[in-house]
Short mmCIF file of C-alpha atoms in Angstrom, two decimals:
data_model
loop_
_atom_site.label_atom_id
_atom_site.label_comp_id
_atom_site.label_asym_id
_atom_site.label_seq_id
_atom_site.Cartn_x
_atom_site.Cartn_y
_atom_site.Cartn_z
CA UNK K 11 122.31 70.07 140.07
CA UNK K 12 122.38 71.51 136.58
CA UNK K 13 124.02 74.89 136.91
CA UNK K 14 124.99 76.21 133.48
CA UNK K 15 123.90 76.28 129.86
CA UNK K 16 126.91 74.16 128.94
CA UNK K 17 125.87 71.44 131.31
CA UNK K 18 122.26 71.88 130.25
CA UNK K 19 123.13 71.11 126.64
CA UNK K 20 125.57 68.28 127.33
CA UNK K 21 124.94 64.78 126.08
CA UNK K 22 123.83 62.78 129.06
CA UNK K 23 123.91 59.14 130.12
CA UNK K 24 120.92 57.13 128.95
CA UNK K 25 118.57 55.84 131.63
CA UNK K 26 114.91 54.97 131.60
CA UNK K 27 113.37 57.19 134.20
CA UNK K 28 111.15 60.15 133.13
CA UNK K 29 107.48 60.44 134.10
CA UNK K 30 106.25 63.76 132.91
CA UNK K 31 106.79 67.46 132.77
CA UNK K 32 105.79 67.01 136.34
CA UNK K 33 105.14 63.40 137.17
CA UNK K 34 103.11 62.58 134.11
CA UNK K 35 100.77 59.65 133.94
CA UNK K 36 102.52 56.36 133.16
CA UNK K 37 102.20 54.85 129.71
CA UNK K 38 98.88 53.17 129.16
CA UNK K 39 100.48 49.71 129.11
CA UNK K 40 101.00 50.02 132.87
CA UNK K 41 100.85 46.28 133.44
CA UNK K 42 104.38 45.93 132.15
CA UNK K 43 107.81 47.27 132.95
CA UNK K 44 109.75 48.76 130.02
CA UNK K 45 113.24 47.46 129.33
CA UNK K 46 116.02 48.47 126.99
CA UNK K 47 116.40 45.09 125.36
CA UNK K 48 116.93 45.03 121.62
CA UNK K 49 113.58 45.61 119.97
CA UNK K 50 112.15 43.28 117.35
CA UNK K 51 112.27 46.27 115.00
CA UNK K 52 115.04 46.78 112.49
CA UNK K 53 117.76 49.39 112.60
CA UNK K 54 117.29 52.42 110.34
CA UNK K 55 120.06 53.35 107.91
CA UNK K 56 119.29 57.08 108.05
CA UNK K 57 116.79 59.28 109.87
CA UNK K 58 114.37 61.76 108.38
CA UNK K 59 112.80 63.71 111.23
CA UNK K 60 109.54 65.60 111.47
CA UNK K 61 108.43 67.81 114.34
CA UNK K 62 105.10 69.22 115.52
CA UNK K 63 105.17 71.91 118.22
CA UNK K 64 102.38 73.59 120.23
CA UNK K 65 103.90 77.05 119.71
CA UNK K 66 106.32 78.98 117.56
CA UNK K 67 109.85 77.63 117.43
CA UNK K 68 111.25 81.07 118.27
CA UNK K 69 109.31 81.34 121.57
CA UNK K 70 112.52 81.19 123.64
CA UNK K 71 110.89 78.40 125.59
CA UNK K 72 109.26 75.01 125.18
CA UNK K 73 108.74 74.92 121.41
CA UNK K 74 112.16 76.35 120.67
CA UNK K 75 113.65 73.58 122.80
CA UNK K 76 112.11 71.07 120.42
CA UNK K 77 113.48 72.78 117.33
CA UNK K 78 116.93 73.07 118.88
CA UNK K 79 116.76 69.41 119.85
CA UNK K 80 116.05 68.28 116.29
CA UNK K 81 118.95 70.40 115.07
CA UNK K 82 121.12 68.74 117.72
CA UNK K 83 120.23 65.33 116.30
CA UNK K 84 121.04 66.50 112.79
CA UNK K 85 124.44 67.68 113.95
CA UNK K 86 125.24 64.54 115.92
CA UNK K 87 123.92 61.70 113.74
CA UNK K 88 125.41 61.64 110.26
CA UNK K 89 122.99 61.46 107.36
CA UNK K 90 120.00 62.79 109.31
CA UNK K 91 117.51 64.87 107.32
CA UNK K 92 114.87 67.19 108.72
CA UNK K 93 111.81 68.88 107.31
CA UNK K 94 110.46 72.26 108.51
CA UNK K 95 108.64 72.01 111.83
CA UNK K 96 104.87 72.29 111.84
CA UNK K 97 104.23 75.03 114.40
CA UNK K 98 101.03 75.30 116.43
CA UNK K 99 98.74 73.47 113.98
CA UNK K 100 95.78 73.52 116.38
CA UNK K 101 94.54 70.41 118.14
CA UNK K 102 92.12 69.46 115.36
CA UNK K 103 94.88 69.54 112.74
CA UNK K 104 97.59 67.55 114.50
CA UNK K 105 96.67 64.20 112.95
CA UNK K 106 96.64 65.72 109.47
CA UNK K 107 99.99 67.38 110.10
CA UNK K 108 101.46 64.06 111.20
CA UNK K 109 100.13 62.32 108.09
CA UNK K 110 101.75 64.98 105.91
CA UNK K 111 105.10 64.45 107.60
CA UNK K 112 104.85 60.67 107.24
CA UNK K 113 103.95 61.01 103.55
CA UNK K 114 107.04 63.18 103.08
CA UNK K 115 109.12 60.21 104.15
CA UNK K 116 109.76 61.07 107.79
CA UNK K 117 110.60 57.89 109.68
CA UNK K 118 110.78 59.58 113.08
CA UNK K 119 108.19 62.16 114.11
CA UNK K 120 108.28 64.04 117.41
CA UNK K 121 105.09 65.49 118.90
CA UNK K 122 106.25 68.13 121.38
CA UNK K 123 103.09 68.22 123.50
CA UNK K 124 101.27 65.69 125.64
CA UNK K 125 97.92 66.84 124.27
CA UNK K 126 98.93 65.38 120.89
CA UNK K 127 98.92 61.86 122.35
CA UNK K 128 95.59 60.70 120.89
CA UNK K 129 96.36 62.05 117.42
CA UNK K 130 99.73 60.30 117.41
CA UNK K 131 98.14 57.02 118.49
CA UNK K 132 95.67 57.25 115.61
CA UNK K 133 98.18 58.08 112.90
CA UNK K 134 100.82 55.60 114.13
CA UNK K 135 98.55 52.73 113.11
CA UNK K 136 98.39 54.09 109.57
CA UNK K 137 102.19 54.30 109.11
CA UNK K 138 103.74 51.21 110.73
CA UNK K 139 107.23 51.95 109.39
CA UNK K 140 107.37 55.41 111.01
CA UNK K 141 108.26 55.93 114.67
CA UNK K 142 106.01 58.35 116.56
CA UNK K 143 107.33 59.89 119.78
CA UNK K 144 105.12 62.06 122.01
CA UNK K 145 106.79 64.25 124.61
CA UNK K 146 104.78 63.80 127.78
CA UNK K 147 102.50 61.21 126.19
CA UNK K 148 100.99 58.07 127.68
CA UNK K 149 100.05 55.81 124.77
CA UNK K 150 102.34 53.11 123.43
CA UNK K 151 102.21 50.79 120.46
CA UNK K 152 104.40 48.87 118.03
CA UNK K 153 105.82 52.16 116.67
CA UNK K 154 104.60 54.64 119.30
CA UNK K 155 106.36 55.67 122.49
CA UNK K 156 106.38 58.65 124.86
CA UNK K 157 109.24 60.61 126.31
CA UNK K 158 108.24 61.10 129.93
CA UNK K 159 110.15 63.79 131.79
CA UNK K 160 110.09 63.80 135.58
CA UNK K 161 110.04 67.58 135.48
CA UNK K 162 108.22 67.63 138.81
CA UNK K 163 111.52 66.70 140.41
CA UNK K 164 113.01 69.93 139.04
CA UNK K 165 109.99 72.14 139.74
CA UNK K 166 110.01 70.90 143.35
CA UNK K 167 113.56 72.27 143.67
CA UNK K 168 112.49 75.53 141.99
CA UNK K 169 109.66 75.73 144.51
CA UNK K 170 112.13 75.36 147.36
CA UNK K 171 114.10 78.24 145.87
CA UNK K 172 110.95 80.38 145.74
CA UNK K 173 109.91 79.42 149.25
CA UNK K 174 113.33 80.21 150.59
CA UNK K 175 113.51 83.61 148.90
CA UNK K 176 110.01 85.04 149.38
CA UNK K 177 109.74 87.81 151.93
CA UNK K 178 105.95 88.16 151.87
CA UNK K 179 105.24 84.44 152.04
CA UNK K 180 103.22 84.72 148.83
CA UNK K 181 104.35 82.92 145.66
CA UNK K 182 102.49 82.38 142.38
CA UNK K 183 102.61 80.39 139.14
CA UNK K 184 101.37 81.56 135.74
CA UNK K 185 100.63 78.86 133.18
CA UNK K 186 99.56 78.92 129.56
CA UNK K 187 97.17 76.15 128.57
CA UNK K 188 95.67 74.32 131.54
CA UNK K 189 96.95 70.85 130.67
CA UNK K 190 97.81 68.00 133.07
CA UNK K 191 101.58 68.25 132.57
CA UNK K 192 101.71 71.91 133.60
CA UNK K 193 99.22 71.46 136.44
CA UNK K 194 101.29 68.59 137.82
CA UNK K 195 104.49 70.64 137.47
CA UNK K 196 102.90 73.44 139.46
CA UNK K 197 101.71 70.95 142.11
CA UNK K 198 105.30 69.80 142.60
CA UNK K 199 106.46 73.43 142.67
CA UNK K 200 103.94 74.16 145.44
CA UNK K 201 105.18 71.17 147.45
CA UNK K 202 108.71 72.54 147.13
CA UNK K 203 107.63 75.99 148.26
CA UNK K 204 106.02 74.57 151.39
CA UNK K 205 109.03 72.34 152.07
CA UNK K 206 111.10 75.51 152.37
CA UNK K 207 108.42 77.62 154.07
CA UNK K 208 105.44 75.76 155.48
CA UNK K 209 103.27 78.87 155.93
CA UNK K 210 103.74 80.12 152.37
CA UNK K 211 100.74 80.72 150.13
CA UNK K 212 100.90 79.60 146.46
CA UNK K 213 98.49 80.94 143.87
CA UNK K 214 98.12 79.38 140.41
CA UNK K 215 96.55 81.00 137.33
CA UNK K 216 96.39 80.19 133.62
CA UNK K 217 96.23 82.50 130.63
CA UNK K 218 94.59 79.85 128.42
CA UNK K 219 97.29 80.29 125.78
CA UNK K 220 101.04 80.00 125.55
CA UNK K 221 101.18 82.96 123.20
CA UNK K 222 99.19 85.64 125.05
CA UNK K 223 102.01 87.77 126.43
CA UNK K 224 99.70 90.69 127.26
CA UNK K 225 97.31 88.57 129.32
CA UNK K 226 100.17 86.89 131.15
CA UNK K 227 101.57 90.30 132.07
CA UNK K 228 98.14 91.48 133.25
CA UNK K 229 97.65 88.40 135.42
CA UNK K 230 101.17 88.68 136.81
CA UNK K 231 100.64 92.34 137.69
CA UNK K 232 97.45 91.45 139.58
CA UNK K 233 99.31 88.75 141.52
CA UNK K 234 102.14 91.12 142.38
CA UNK K 235 99.65 93.78 143.50
CA UNK K 236 98.11 91.19 145.86
CA UNK K 237 101.42 90.76 147.69
CA UNK K 238 103.10 87.99 145.70
CA UNK K 239 106.84 88.62 145.43
CA UNK K 240 108.07 85.49 143.59
CA UNK K 241 106.50 84.57 140.26
CA UNK K 242 107.18 81.34 138.37
CA UNK K 243 105.86 80.65 134.89
CA UNK K 244 105.37 77.63 132.66
CA UNK K 245 103.65 79.45 129.82
CA UNK K 246 105.93 79.24 126.79
CA UNK K 247 106.18 82.62 125.03
CA UNK K 248 103.60 84.11 127.40
CA UNK K 249 106.21 83.83 130.12
CA UNK K 250 107.76 86.97 128.66
CA UNK K 251 104.73 88.87 129.95
CA UNK K 252 105.34 87.51 133.45
CA UNK K 253 108.96 88.66 133.22
CA UNK K 254 107.86 92.13 132.12
CA UNK K 255 105.56 92.45 135.13
CA UNK K 256 108.32 91.37 137.51
CA UNK K 257 110.72 93.87 135.93
CA UNK K 258 108.28 96.70 136.62
CA UNK K 259 107.57 95.76 140.25
CA UNK K 260 109.91 96.64 143.10
CA UNK K 261 111.19 93.69 145.15
CA UNK K 262 109.61 91.11 142.82
CA UNK K 263 111.51 87.98 141.73
CA UNK K 264 111.15 85.60 138.78
CA UNK K 265 111.77 81.89 138.10
CA UNK K 266 111.87 80.67 134.49
CA UNK K 267 110.90 77.41 132.86
CA UNK K 268 112.36 74.60 130.75
CA UNK K 269 115.58 76.38 129.69
CA UNK K 270 117.98 78.86 131.32
CA UNK K 271 115.99 82.07 130.92
CA UNK K 272 118.58 84.35 132.53
CA UNK K 273 117.86 87.22 130.16
CA UNK K 274 114.22 87.50 131.26
CA UNK K 275 113.55 89.88 134.18
CA UNK K 276 117.27 90.42 134.73
CA UNK K 277 118.49 91.15 137.41
CA UNK K 278 115.41 89.90 139.30
CA UNK K 279 115.66 86.38 137.90
CA UNK K 280 116.49 83.72 140.51
CA UNK K 281 116.93 80.93 137.96
CA UNK K 282 114.96 78.35 135.99
CA UNK K 283 113.94 74.74 136.18
CA UNK K 284 115.40 72.83 133.26
CA UNK K 285 114.29 70.12 130.90
CA UNK K 286 117.20 69.05 128.73
CA UNK K 287 115.16 68.19 125.69
CA UNK K 288 118.27 68.11 123.50
CA UNK K 289 119.78 65.25 125.49
CA UNK K 290 116.50 63.33 125.56
CA UNK K 291 115.75 63.78 121.86
CA UNK K 292 119.26 62.67 120.92
CA UNK K 293 119.08 59.57 123.11
CA UNK K 294 115.74 58.63 121.60
CA UNK K 295 116.94 59.22 118.03
CA UNK K 296 120.01 57.04 118.59
CA UNK K 297 117.89 54.27 120.09
CA UNK K 298 115.37 54.38 117.25
CA UNK K 299 118.09 54.40 114.60
CA UNK K 300 119.79 51.40 116.20
CA UNK K 301 116.52 49.52 116.60
CA UNK K 302 117.05 49.39 120.36
CA UNK K 303 114.06 51.03 121.96
CA UNK K 304 112.28 50.38 125.27
CA UNK K 305 109.80 47.55 124.98
CA UNK K 306 107.22 46.36 127.46
CA UNK K 307 106.67 42.77 128.46
CA UNK K 308 104.75 42.49 125.20
CA UNK K 309 107.52 42.47 122.56
CA UNK K 310 105.12 44.08 120.08
CA UNK K 311 104.46 47.13 122.23
CA UNK K 312 106.99 49.85 122.95
CA UNK K 313 107.52 51.17 126.44
CA UNK K 314 108.44 54.72 127.43
CA UNK K 315 111.67 56.69 127.49
CA UNK K 316 111.79 58.08 131.05
CA UNK K 317 114.28 60.63 132.41
CA UNK K 318 114.68 62.70 135.59
CA UNK K 319 117.17 64.15 138.06
CA UNK K 320 119.04 60.88 138.24
CA UNK K 321 119.81 61.13 134.53
CA UNK K 322 120.60 64.86 134.80
CA UNK K 323 117.99 65.57 132.12
CA UNK K 324 115.99 67.82 134.46
CA UNK K 325 117.38 70.13 137.11
CA UNK K 326 117.57 73.55 138.67
CA UNK K 327 119.67 76.38 137.25
CA UNK K 328 120.71 79.37 139.38
CA UNK K 329 120.95 82.65 137.54
CA UNK K 330 124.34 84.27 138.05
CA UNK K 331 122.84 87.59 136.92
CA UNK K 332 120.50 87.73 139.93
CA UNK K 333 121.20 90.98 141.77
CA UNK K 334 120.39 89.57 145.19
CA UNK K 335 121.95 86.61 146.95
CA UNK K 336 120.73 83.06 147.33
CA UNK K 337 122.28 81.96 150.59
CA UNK K 338 124.63 79.00 150.79
CA UNK K 339 122.31 77.59 153.47
CA UNK K 340 119.33 77.57 151.09
CA UNK K 341 121.40 76.07 148.26
CA UNK K 342 122.54 73.33 150.63
CA UNK K 343 118.94 72.52 151.58
CA UNK K 344 117.99 72.32 147.91
CA UNK K 345 121.00 70.11 147.15
CA UNK K 346 120.01 67.80 150.01
CA UNK K 347 116.45 67.61 148.68
CA UNK K 348 117.79 66.73 145.23
CA UNK K 349 119.79 63.86 146.71
CA UNK K 350 116.72 62.67 148.63
CA UNK K 351 114.57 62.72 145.49
CA UNK K 352 117.13 60.68 143.57
CA UNK K 353 117.34 58.23 146.47
CA UNK K 354 113.56 57.90 146.59
CA UNK K 355 113.28 59.45 150.05
CA UNK K 356 111.23 62.44 148.86
CA UNK K 357 108.33 62.30 146.40
CA UNK K 358 108.04 65.64 144.59
#
């Protein structure tokens, strides 16, 4: 189980496993099984990386993970260049943003949102010498591949933590945009809650935006007033509003998302589910640079980079600043569930 920022940021063993920020849909070439055989593409002498994010890169959450990940690549792979990230371009402008990056000479472009999948698929055909990588995507092509995180494996564990800690039996999730990845992550979280406490009630709401901190706080306050005592978010910057509501409510508890968010709602923060984007981005960049990327049975179509608990790219982080106590018994149950997920005995 991932238990510290140091471990969270460590370079991890490469394995093809991920399927979504909560069991995402498989790549559209589902008739084939991706492999890691040497691709028919050529190695790249040096990388020039572009990035498109759905939010601001200082959001202390999902979009910042992407920016930090690109910086990690730059620090690890000699000769790598980067261009400034294109932040929250709006769905209609994603394709244009990608074209601009490709015209600037970027040979590897990351799209840090599953909803950018169609735009990436369109632009990839126009720039065959550029690699397009969509986090949480489904489409594949000769130069297009998704990174598919099995984040549902981690949110299931976070749900068990919530279910084991709630005193009222009422738990809730606050999301930003209502997109499949987040909805699936919450579904796995709910399964985890009920695995720990079968009679627990889980409510799920969405702000409609990952930037609306005020609305997230308002929704969180309403949930807390209804008897919810554990709140989990997957709302990017808007998660700060959830943390503020928890801070103001007696006996409320908080679970963060994507990165160790220990400084939110301290000391009421139980922990966070983690997606080690830095490890995944670095593995992908090294594979692309070497010309060794996952290919499907069709040697002209890329497969997907997949990572989960087995690869230690997702996990559950306990917050050492939590003022209460997570019992050893509950931690043991969660550890056993993690082992069962990795072994294929439990489907999150």
